[in-house]
mmCIF file of N, CA and C in Angstrom:
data_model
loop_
_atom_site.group_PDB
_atom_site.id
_atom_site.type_symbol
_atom_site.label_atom_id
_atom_site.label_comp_id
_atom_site.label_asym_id
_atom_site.label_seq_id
_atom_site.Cartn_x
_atom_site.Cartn_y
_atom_site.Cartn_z
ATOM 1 N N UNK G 1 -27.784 -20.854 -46.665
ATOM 2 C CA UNK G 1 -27.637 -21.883 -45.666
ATOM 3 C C UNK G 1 -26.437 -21.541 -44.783
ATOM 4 N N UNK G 2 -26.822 -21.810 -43.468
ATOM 5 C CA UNK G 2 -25.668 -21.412 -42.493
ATOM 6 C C UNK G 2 -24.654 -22.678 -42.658
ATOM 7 N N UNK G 3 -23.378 -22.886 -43.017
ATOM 8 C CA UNK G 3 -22.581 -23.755 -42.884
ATOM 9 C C UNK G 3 -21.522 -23.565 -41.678
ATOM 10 N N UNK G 4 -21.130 -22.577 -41.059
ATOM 11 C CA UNK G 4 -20.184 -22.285 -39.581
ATOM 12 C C UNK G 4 -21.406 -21.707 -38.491
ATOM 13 N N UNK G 5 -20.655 -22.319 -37.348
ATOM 14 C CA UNK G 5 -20.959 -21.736 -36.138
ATOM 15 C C UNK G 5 -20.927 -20.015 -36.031
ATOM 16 N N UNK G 6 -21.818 -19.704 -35.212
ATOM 17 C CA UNK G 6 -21.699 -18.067 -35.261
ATOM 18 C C UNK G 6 -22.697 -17.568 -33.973
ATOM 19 N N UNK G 7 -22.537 -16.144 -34.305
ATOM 20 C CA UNK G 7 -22.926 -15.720 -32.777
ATOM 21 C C UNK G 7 -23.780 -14.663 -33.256
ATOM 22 N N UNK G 8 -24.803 -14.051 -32.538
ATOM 23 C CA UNK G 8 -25.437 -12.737 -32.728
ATOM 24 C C UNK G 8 -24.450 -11.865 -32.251
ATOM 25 N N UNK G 9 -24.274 -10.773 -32.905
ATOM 26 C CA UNK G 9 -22.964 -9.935 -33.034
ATOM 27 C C UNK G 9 -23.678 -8.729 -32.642
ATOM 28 N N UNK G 10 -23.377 -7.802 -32.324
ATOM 29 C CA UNK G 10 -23.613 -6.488 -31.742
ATOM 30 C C UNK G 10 -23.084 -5.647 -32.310
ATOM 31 N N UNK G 11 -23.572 -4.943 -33.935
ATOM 32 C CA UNK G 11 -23.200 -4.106 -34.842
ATOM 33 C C UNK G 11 -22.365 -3.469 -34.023
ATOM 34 N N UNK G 12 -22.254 -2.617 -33.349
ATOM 35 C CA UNK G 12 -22.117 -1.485 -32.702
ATOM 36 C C UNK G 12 -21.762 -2.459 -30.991
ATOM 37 N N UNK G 13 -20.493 -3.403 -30.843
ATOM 38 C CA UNK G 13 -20.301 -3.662 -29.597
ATOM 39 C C UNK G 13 -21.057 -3.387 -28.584
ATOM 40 N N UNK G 14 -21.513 -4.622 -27.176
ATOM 41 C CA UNK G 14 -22.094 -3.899 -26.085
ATOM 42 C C UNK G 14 -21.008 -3.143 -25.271
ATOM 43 N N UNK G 15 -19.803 -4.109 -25.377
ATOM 44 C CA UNK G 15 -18.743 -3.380 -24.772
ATOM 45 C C UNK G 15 -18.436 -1.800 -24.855
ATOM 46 N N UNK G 16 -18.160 -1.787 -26.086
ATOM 47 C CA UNK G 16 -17.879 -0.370 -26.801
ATOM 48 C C UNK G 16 -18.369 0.409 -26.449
ATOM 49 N N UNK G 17 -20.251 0.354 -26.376
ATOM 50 C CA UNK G 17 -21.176 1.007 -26.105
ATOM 51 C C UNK G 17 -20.958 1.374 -24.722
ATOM 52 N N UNK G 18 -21.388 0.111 -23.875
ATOM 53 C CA UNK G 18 -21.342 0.464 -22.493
ATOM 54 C C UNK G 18 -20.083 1.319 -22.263
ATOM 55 N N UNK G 19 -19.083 1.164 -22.628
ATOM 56 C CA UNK G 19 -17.543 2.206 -22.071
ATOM 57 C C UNK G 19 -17.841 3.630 -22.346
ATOM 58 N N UNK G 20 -18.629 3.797 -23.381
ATOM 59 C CA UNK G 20 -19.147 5.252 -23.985
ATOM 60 C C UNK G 20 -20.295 5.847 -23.484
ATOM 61 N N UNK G 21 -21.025 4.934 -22.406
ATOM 62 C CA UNK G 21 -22.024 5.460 -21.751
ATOM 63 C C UNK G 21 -23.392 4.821 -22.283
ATOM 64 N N UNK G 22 -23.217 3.945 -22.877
ATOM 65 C CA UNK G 22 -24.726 3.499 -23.228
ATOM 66 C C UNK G 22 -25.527 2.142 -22.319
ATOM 67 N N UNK G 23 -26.443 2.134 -22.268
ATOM 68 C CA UNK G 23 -27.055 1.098 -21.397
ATOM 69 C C UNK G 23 -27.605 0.319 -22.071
ATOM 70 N N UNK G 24 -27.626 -0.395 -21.097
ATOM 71 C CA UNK G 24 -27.860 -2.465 -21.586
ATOM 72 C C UNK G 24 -29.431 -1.936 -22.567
ATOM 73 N N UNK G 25 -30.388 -1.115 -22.280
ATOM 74 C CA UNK G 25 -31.446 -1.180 -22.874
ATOM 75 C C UNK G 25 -31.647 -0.714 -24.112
ATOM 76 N N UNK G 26 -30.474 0.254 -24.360
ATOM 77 C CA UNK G 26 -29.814 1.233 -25.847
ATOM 78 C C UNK G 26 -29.169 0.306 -26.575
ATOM 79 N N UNK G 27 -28.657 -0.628 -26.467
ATOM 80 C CA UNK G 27 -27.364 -1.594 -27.027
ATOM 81 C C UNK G 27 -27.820 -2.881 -27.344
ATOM 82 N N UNK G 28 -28.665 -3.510 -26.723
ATOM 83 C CA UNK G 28 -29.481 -4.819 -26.885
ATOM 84 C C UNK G 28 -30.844 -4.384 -27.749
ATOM 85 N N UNK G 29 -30.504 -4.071 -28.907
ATOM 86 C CA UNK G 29 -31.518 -3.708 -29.705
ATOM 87 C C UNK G 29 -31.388 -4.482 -31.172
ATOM 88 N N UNK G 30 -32.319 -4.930 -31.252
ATOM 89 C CA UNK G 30 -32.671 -5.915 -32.818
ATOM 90 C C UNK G 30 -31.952 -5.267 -33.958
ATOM 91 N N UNK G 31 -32.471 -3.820 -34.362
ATOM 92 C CA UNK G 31 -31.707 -3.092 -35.150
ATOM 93 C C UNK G 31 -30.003 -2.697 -34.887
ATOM 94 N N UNK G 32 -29.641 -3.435 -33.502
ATOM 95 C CA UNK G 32 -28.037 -3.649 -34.102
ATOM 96 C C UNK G 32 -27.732 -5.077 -33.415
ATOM 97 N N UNK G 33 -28.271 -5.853 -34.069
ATOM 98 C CA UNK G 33 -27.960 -7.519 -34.334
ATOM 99 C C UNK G 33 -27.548 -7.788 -35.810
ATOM 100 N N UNK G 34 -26.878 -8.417 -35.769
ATOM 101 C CA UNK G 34 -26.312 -9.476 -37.190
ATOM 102 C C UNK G 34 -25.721 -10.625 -36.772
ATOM 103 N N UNK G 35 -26.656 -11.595 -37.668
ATOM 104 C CA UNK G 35 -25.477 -12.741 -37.432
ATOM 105 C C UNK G 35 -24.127 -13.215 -37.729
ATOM 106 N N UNK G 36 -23.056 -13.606 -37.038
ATOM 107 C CA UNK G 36 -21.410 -13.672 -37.657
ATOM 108 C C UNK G 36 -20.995 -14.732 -37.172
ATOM 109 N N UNK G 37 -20.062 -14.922 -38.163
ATOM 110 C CA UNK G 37 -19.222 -16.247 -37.804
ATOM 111 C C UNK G 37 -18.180 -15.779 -36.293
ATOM 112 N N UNK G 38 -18.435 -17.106 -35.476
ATOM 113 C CA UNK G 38 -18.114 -17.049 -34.211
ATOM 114 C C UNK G 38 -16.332 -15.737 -34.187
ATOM 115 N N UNK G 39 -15.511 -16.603 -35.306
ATOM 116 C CA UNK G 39 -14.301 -16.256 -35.082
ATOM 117 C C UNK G 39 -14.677 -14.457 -35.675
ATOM 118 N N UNK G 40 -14.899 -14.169 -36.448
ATOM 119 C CA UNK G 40 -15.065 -13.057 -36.762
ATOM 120 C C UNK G 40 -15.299 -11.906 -35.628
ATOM 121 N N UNK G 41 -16.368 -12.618 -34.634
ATOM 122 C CA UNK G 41 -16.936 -11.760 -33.919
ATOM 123 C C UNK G 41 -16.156 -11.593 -32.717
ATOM 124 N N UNK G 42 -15.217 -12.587 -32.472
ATOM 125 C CA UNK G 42 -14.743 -12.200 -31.632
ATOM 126 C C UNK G 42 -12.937 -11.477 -31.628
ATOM 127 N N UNK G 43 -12.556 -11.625 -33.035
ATOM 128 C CA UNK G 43 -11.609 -10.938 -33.971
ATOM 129 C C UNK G 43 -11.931 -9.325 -34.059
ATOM 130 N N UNK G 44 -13.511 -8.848 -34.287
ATOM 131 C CA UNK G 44 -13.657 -8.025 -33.820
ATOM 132 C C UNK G 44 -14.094 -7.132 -32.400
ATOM 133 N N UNK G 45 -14.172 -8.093 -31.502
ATOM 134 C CA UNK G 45 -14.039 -7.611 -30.511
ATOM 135 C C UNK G 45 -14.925 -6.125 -29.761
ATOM 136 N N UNK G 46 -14.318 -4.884 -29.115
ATOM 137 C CA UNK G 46 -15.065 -3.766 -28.607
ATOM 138 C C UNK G 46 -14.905 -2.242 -29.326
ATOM 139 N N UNK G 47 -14.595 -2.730 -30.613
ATOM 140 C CA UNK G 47 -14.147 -1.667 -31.537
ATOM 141 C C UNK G 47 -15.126 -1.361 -32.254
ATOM 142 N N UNK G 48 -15.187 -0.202 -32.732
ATOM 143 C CA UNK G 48 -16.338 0.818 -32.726
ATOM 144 C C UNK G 48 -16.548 0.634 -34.823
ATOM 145 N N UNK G 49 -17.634 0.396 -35.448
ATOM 146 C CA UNK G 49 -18.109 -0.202 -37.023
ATOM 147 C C UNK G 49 -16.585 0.677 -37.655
ATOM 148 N N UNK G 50 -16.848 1.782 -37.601
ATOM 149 C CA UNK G 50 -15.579 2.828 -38.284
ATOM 150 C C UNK G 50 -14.127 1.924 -38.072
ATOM 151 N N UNK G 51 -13.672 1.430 -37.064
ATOM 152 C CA UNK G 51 -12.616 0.725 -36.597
ATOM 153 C C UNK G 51 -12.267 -0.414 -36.950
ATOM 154 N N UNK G 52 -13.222 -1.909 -37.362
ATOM 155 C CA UNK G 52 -13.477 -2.912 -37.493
ATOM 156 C C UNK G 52 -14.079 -2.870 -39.360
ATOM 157 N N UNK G 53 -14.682 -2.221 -39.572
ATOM 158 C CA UNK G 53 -14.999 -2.459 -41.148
ATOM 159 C C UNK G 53 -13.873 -1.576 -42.348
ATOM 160 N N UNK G 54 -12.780 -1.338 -42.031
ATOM 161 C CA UNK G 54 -11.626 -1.624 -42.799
ATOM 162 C C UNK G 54 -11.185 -2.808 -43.164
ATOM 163 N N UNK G 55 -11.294 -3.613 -42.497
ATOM 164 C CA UNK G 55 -11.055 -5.506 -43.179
ATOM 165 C C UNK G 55 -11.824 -5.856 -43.910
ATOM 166 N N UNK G 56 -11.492 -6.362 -45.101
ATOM 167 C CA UNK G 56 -12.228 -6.319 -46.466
ATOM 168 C C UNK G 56 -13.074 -7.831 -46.093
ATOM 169 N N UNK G 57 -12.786 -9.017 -45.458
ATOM 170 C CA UNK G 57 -13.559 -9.675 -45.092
ATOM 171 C C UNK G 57 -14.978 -9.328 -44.352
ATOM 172 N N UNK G 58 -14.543 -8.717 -42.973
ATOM 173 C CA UNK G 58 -15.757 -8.019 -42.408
ATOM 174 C C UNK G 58 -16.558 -7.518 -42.920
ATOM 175 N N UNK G 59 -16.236 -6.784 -43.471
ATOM 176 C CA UNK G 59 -16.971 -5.328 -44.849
ATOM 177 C C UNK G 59 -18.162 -6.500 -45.427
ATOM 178 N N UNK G 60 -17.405 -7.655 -45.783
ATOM 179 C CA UNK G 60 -18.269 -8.382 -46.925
ATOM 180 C C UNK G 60 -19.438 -9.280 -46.181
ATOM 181 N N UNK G 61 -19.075 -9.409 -44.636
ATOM 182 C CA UNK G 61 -19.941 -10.056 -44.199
ATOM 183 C C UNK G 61 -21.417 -9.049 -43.524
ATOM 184 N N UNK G 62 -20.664 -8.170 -43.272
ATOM 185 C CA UNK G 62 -21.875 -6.784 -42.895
ATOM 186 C C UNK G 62 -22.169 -6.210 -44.260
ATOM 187 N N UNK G 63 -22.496 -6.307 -44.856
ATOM 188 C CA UNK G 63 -22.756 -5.707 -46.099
ATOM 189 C C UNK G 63 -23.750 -6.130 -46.952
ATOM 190 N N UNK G 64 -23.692 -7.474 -46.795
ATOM 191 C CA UNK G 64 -25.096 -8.285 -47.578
ATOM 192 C C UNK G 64 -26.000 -7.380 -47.518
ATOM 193 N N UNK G 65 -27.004 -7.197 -48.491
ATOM 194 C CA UNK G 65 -28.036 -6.649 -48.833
ATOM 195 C C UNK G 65 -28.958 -7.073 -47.885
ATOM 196 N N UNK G 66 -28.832 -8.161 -47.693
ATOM 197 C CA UNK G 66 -29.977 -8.942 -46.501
ATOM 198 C C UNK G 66 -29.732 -8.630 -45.460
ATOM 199 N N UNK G 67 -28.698 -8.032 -44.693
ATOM 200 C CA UNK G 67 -28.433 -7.305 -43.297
ATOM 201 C C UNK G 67 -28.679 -6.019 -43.397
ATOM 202 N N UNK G 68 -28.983 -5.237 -44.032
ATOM 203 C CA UNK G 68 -29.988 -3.590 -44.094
ATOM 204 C C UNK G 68 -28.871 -3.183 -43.290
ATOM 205 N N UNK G 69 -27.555 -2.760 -43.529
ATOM 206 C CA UNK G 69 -26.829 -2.401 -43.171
ATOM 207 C C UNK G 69 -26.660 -0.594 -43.838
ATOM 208 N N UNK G 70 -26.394 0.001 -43.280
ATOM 209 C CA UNK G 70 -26.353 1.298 -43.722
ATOM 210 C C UNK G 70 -24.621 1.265 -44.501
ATOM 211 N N UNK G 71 -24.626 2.046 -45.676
ATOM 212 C CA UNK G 71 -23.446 1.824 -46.464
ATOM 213 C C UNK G 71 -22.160 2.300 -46.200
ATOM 214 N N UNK G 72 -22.606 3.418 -44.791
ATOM 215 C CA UNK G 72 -21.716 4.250 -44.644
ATOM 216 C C UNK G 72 -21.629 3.987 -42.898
ATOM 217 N N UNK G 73 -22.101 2.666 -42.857
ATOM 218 C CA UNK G 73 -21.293 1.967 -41.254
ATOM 219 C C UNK G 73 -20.191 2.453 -41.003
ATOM 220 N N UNK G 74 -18.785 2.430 -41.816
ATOM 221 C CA UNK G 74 -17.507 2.183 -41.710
ATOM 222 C C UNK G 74 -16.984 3.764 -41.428
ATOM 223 N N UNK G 75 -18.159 4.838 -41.210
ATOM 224 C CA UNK G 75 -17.826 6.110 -41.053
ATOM 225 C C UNK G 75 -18.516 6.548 -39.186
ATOM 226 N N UNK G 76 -18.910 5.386 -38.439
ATOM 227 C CA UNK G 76 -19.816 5.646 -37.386
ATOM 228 C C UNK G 76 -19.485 4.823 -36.210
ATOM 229 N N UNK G 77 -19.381 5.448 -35.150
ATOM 230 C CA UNK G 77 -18.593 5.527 -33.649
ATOM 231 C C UNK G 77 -20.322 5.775 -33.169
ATOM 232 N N UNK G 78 -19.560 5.843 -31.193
ATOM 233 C CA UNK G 78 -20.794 5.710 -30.584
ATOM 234 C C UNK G 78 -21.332 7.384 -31.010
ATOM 235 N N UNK G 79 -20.932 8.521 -31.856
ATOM 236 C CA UNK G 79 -21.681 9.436 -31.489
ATOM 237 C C UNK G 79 -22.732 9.042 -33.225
ATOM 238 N N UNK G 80 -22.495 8.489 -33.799
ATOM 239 C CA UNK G 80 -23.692 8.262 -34.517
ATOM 240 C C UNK G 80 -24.613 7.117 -34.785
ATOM 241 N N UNK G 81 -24.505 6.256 -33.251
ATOM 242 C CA UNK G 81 -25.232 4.972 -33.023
ATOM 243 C C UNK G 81 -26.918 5.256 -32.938
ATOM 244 N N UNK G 82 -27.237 6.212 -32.527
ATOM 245 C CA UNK G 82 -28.922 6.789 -32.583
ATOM 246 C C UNK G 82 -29.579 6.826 -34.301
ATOM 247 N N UNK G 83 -28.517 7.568 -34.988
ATOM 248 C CA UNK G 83 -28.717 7.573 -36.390
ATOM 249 C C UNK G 83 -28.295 6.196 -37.079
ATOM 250 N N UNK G 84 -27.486 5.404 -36.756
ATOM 251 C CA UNK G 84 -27.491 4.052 -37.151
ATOM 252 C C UNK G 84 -28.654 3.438 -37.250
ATOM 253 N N UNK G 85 -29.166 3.517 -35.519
ATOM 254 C CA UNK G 85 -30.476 2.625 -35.379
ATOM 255 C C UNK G 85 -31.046 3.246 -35.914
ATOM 256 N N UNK G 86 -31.915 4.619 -36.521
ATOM 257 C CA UNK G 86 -32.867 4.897 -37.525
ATOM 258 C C UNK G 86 -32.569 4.265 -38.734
ATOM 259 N N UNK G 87 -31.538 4.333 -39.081
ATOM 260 C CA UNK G 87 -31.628 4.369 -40.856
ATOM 261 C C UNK G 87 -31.413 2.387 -40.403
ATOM 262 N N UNK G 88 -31.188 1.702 -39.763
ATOM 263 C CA UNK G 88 -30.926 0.162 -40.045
ATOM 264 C C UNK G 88 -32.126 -0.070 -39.989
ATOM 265 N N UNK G 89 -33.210 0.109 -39.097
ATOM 266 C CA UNK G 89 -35.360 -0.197 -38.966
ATOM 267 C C UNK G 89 -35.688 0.390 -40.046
ATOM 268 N N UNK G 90 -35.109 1.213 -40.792
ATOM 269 C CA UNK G 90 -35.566 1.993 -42.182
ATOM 270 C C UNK G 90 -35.296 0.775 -43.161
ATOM 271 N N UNK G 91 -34.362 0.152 -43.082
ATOM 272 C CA UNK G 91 -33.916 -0.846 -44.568
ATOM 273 C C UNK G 91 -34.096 -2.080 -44.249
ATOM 274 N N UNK G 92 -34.149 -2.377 -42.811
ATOM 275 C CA UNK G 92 -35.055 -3.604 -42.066
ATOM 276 C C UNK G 92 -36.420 -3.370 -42.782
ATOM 277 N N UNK G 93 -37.365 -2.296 -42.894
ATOM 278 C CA UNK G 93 -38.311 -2.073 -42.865
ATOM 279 C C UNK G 93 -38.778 -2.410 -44.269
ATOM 280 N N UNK G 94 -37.588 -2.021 -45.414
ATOM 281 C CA UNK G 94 -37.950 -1.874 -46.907
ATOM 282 C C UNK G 94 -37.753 -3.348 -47.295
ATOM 283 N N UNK G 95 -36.724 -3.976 -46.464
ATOM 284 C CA UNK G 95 -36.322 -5.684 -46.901
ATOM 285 C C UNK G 95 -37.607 -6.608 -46.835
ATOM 286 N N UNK G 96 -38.261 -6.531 -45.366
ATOM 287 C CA UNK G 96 -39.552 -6.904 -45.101
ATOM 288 C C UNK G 96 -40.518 -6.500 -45.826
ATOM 289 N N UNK G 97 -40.788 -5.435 -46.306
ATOM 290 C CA UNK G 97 -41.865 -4.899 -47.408
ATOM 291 C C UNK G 97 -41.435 -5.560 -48.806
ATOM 292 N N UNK G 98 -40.168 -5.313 -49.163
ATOM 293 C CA UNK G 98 -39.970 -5.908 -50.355
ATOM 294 C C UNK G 98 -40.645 -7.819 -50.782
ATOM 295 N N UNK G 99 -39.993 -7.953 -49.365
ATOM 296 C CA UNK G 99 -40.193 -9.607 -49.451
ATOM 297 C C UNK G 99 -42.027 -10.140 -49.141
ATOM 298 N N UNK G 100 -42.218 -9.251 -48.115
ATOM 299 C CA UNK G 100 -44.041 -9.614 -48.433
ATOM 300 C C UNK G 100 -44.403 -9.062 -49.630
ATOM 301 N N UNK G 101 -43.862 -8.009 -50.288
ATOM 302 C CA UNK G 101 -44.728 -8.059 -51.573
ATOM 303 C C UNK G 101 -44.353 -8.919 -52.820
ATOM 304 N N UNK G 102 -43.090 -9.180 -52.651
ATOM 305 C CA UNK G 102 -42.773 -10.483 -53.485
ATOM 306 C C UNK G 102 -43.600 -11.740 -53.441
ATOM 307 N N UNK G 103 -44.287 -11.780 -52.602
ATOM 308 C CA UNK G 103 -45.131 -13.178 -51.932
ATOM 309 C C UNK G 103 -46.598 -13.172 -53.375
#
């Protein structure tokens, strides 16, 4: 149950992105959405997963099993945001399979 206000968060900043050359159509992608508590998200700000998931809070909120977060986020800048988005639709992909076959 959601109990705080929060924002769709942009794994991987649009800011960040866009400064590094990426476009609104590369960056506004499902596979780097998560939902976060408002203050969090904006605590983290245009700093790149490697930069921002040293805070042991953050860590714990990207990390849920239920956000198909890749484990090794906290090692990835814009040059491994292409390989992010593969492997996050990969564990998006297994969460959704898991849970329809739980049905």
């Amino acid at each position: 149950m959601i109990k705080e206000q929060g924002n769709i968060h942009h794994i991987f900043p649009k800011a960040y992105l866009r400064k590094n050359g990426f476009k609104q159509s590369e960056y506004n992608q499902v596979a780097n959405y998560v939902w976060i508590t408002q203050p969090r998200n904006l605590q983290i700000g245009d700093r790149a997963p490697k930069d921002y998931m040293v805070d042991m809070e953050t860590t714990k909120h990207h990390f849920a099993e239920a956000n198909a977060i890749p484990a090794d986020l906290n090692k990835f800048d814009f040059h491994q945001y292409n390989q992010f988005l593969i492997e996050r639709r990969n564990l998006m992909a297994q969460n959704i399979r898991s849970l329809f076959e739980s049905l």
